[in-house]
Coordinates of C-alpha atoms in Angstrom, one line a residue:
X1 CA 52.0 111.4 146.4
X2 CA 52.6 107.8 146.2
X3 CA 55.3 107.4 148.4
X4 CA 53.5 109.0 151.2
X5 CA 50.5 106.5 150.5
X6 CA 52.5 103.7 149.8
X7 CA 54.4 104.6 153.7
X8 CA 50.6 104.9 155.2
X9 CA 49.3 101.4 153.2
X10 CA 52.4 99.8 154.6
X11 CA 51.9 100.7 158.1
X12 CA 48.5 99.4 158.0
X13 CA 49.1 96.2 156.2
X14 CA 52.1 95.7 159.2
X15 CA 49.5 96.6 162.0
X16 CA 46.7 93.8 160.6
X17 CA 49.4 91.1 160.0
X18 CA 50.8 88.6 162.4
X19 CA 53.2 85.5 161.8
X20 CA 55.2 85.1 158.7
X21 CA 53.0 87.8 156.5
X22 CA 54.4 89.9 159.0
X23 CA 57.5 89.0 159.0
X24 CA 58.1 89.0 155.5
X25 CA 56.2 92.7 155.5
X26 CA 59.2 93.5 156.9
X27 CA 61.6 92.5 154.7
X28 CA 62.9 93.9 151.5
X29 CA 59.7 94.7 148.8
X30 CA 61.5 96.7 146.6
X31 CA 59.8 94.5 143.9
X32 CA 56.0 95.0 145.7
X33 CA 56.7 98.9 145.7
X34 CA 58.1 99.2 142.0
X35 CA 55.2 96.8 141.0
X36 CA 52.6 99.2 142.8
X37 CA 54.0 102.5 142.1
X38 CA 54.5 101.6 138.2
X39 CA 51.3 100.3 137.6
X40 CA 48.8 99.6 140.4
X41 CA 49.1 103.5 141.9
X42 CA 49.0 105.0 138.4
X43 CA 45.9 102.1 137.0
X44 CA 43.5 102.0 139.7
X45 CA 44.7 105.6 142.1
X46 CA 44.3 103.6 145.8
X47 CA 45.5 100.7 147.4
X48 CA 41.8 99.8 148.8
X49 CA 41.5 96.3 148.1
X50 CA 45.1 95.2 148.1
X51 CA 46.2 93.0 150.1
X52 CA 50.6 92.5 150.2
X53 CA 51.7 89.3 151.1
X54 CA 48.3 87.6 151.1
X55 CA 48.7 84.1 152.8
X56 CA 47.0 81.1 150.7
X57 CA 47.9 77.3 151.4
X58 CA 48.4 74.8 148.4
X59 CA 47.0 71.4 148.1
X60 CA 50.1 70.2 149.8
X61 CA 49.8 72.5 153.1
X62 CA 52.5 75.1 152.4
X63 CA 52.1 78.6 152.7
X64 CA 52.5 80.9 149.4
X65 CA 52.6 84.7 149.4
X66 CA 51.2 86.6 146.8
X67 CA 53.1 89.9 146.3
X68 CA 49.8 92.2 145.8
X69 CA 46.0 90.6 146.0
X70 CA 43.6 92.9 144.5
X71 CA 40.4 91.3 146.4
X72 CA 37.8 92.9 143.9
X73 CA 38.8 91.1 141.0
X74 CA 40.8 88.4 142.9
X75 CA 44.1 89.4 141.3
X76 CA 47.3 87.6 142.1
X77 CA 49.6 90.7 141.2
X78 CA 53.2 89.0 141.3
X79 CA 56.6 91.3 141.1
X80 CA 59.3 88.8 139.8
X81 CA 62.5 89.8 139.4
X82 CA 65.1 87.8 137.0
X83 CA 67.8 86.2 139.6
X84 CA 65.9 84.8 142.2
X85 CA 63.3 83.4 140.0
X86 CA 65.1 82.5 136.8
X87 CA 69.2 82.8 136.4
X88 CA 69.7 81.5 139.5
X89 CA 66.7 78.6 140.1
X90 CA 67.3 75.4 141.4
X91 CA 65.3 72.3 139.8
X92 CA 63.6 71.7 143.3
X93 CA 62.9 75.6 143.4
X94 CA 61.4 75.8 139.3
X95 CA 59.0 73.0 140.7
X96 CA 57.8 74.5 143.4
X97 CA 56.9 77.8 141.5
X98 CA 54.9 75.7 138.6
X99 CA 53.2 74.3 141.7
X100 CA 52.9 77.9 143.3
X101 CA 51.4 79.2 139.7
X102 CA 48.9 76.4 139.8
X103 CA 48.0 76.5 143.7
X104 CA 47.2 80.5 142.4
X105 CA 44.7 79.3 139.5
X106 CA 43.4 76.5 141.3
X107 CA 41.9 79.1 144.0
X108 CA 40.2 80.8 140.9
X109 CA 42.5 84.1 141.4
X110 CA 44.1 85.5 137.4
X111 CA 47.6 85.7 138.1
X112 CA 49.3 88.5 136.9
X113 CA 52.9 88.5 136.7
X114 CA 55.3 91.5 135.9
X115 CA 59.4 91.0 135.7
X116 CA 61.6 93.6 137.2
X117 CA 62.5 94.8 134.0
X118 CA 58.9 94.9 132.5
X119 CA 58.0 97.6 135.4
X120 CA 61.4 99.1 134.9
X121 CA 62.1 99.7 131.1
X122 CA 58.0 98.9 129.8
X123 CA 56.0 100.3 132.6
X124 CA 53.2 101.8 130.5
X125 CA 52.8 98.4 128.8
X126 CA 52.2 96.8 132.1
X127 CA 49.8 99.4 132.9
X128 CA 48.1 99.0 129.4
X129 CA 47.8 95.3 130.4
X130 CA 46.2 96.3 133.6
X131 CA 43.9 99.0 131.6
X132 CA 42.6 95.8 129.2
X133 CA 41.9 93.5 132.4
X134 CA 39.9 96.0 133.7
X135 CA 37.9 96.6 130.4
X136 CA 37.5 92.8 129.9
X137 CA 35.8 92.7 133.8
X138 CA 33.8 95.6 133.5
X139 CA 32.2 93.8 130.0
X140 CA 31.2 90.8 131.6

């Protein structure tokens, strides 16, 4: 069931997207789909709401992509696997993700990050985690 829904939210995220969301909805999100069939699928049953690739711009002008926006509780979901955002970092590239963290919480969106191997080896804890942010909201 979630590959044919995932396959359908795809297609429509491709059809409303122009410019460089576009292009990189066409690229490889093998980390988006894990993230949303481990825990997004399974938490909240629908993609309504979720934005891939949503476009924000920092205080500096550049564009940053969030993996997965969840627009009713202005979730940055973020998919991070260990090579291209740890073992293999550059100084000038660990910069620019502490700025990328901060241009997130600066708009006001809880950023929400899950490693590769979190979704892969812990899913049900990531879920759990999504499970308390939604009883934490739905108390305020």
């Amino acid at each position: 069931m979630f590959e044919e829904a995932f396959g359908r939210f795809l297609e429509e995220q491709r059809s409303s997207a122009s410019g460089q969301r576009l292009e990189r909805l066409h690229k490889d999100l093998t980390g988006e789909k894990k993230m949303l069939g481990e825990v997004v699928w399974p938490v909240l049953r629908s993609f309504e709401g979720i934005t891939l690739e949503y476009e924000i711009i920092s205080l500096t002008g550049v564009k940053i992509y969030i993996d997965a926006f969840y627009e009713p509780l202005r979730w940055a979901l973020e998919s991070e696997g260990f090579v291209p955002h740890a073992q293999n970092i550059t100084r000038d590239r660990f910069d620019f993700e502490r700025m990328r963290v901060r241009t997130i919480v600066m708009y006001g969106y809880t950023y929400i990050p899950f490693s590769w191997d979190e979704l892969d080896k812990k899913p049900e804890a990531c879920r759990r985690a999504v499970y308390e942010l939604l009883g934490r909201h739905s108390t305020e």
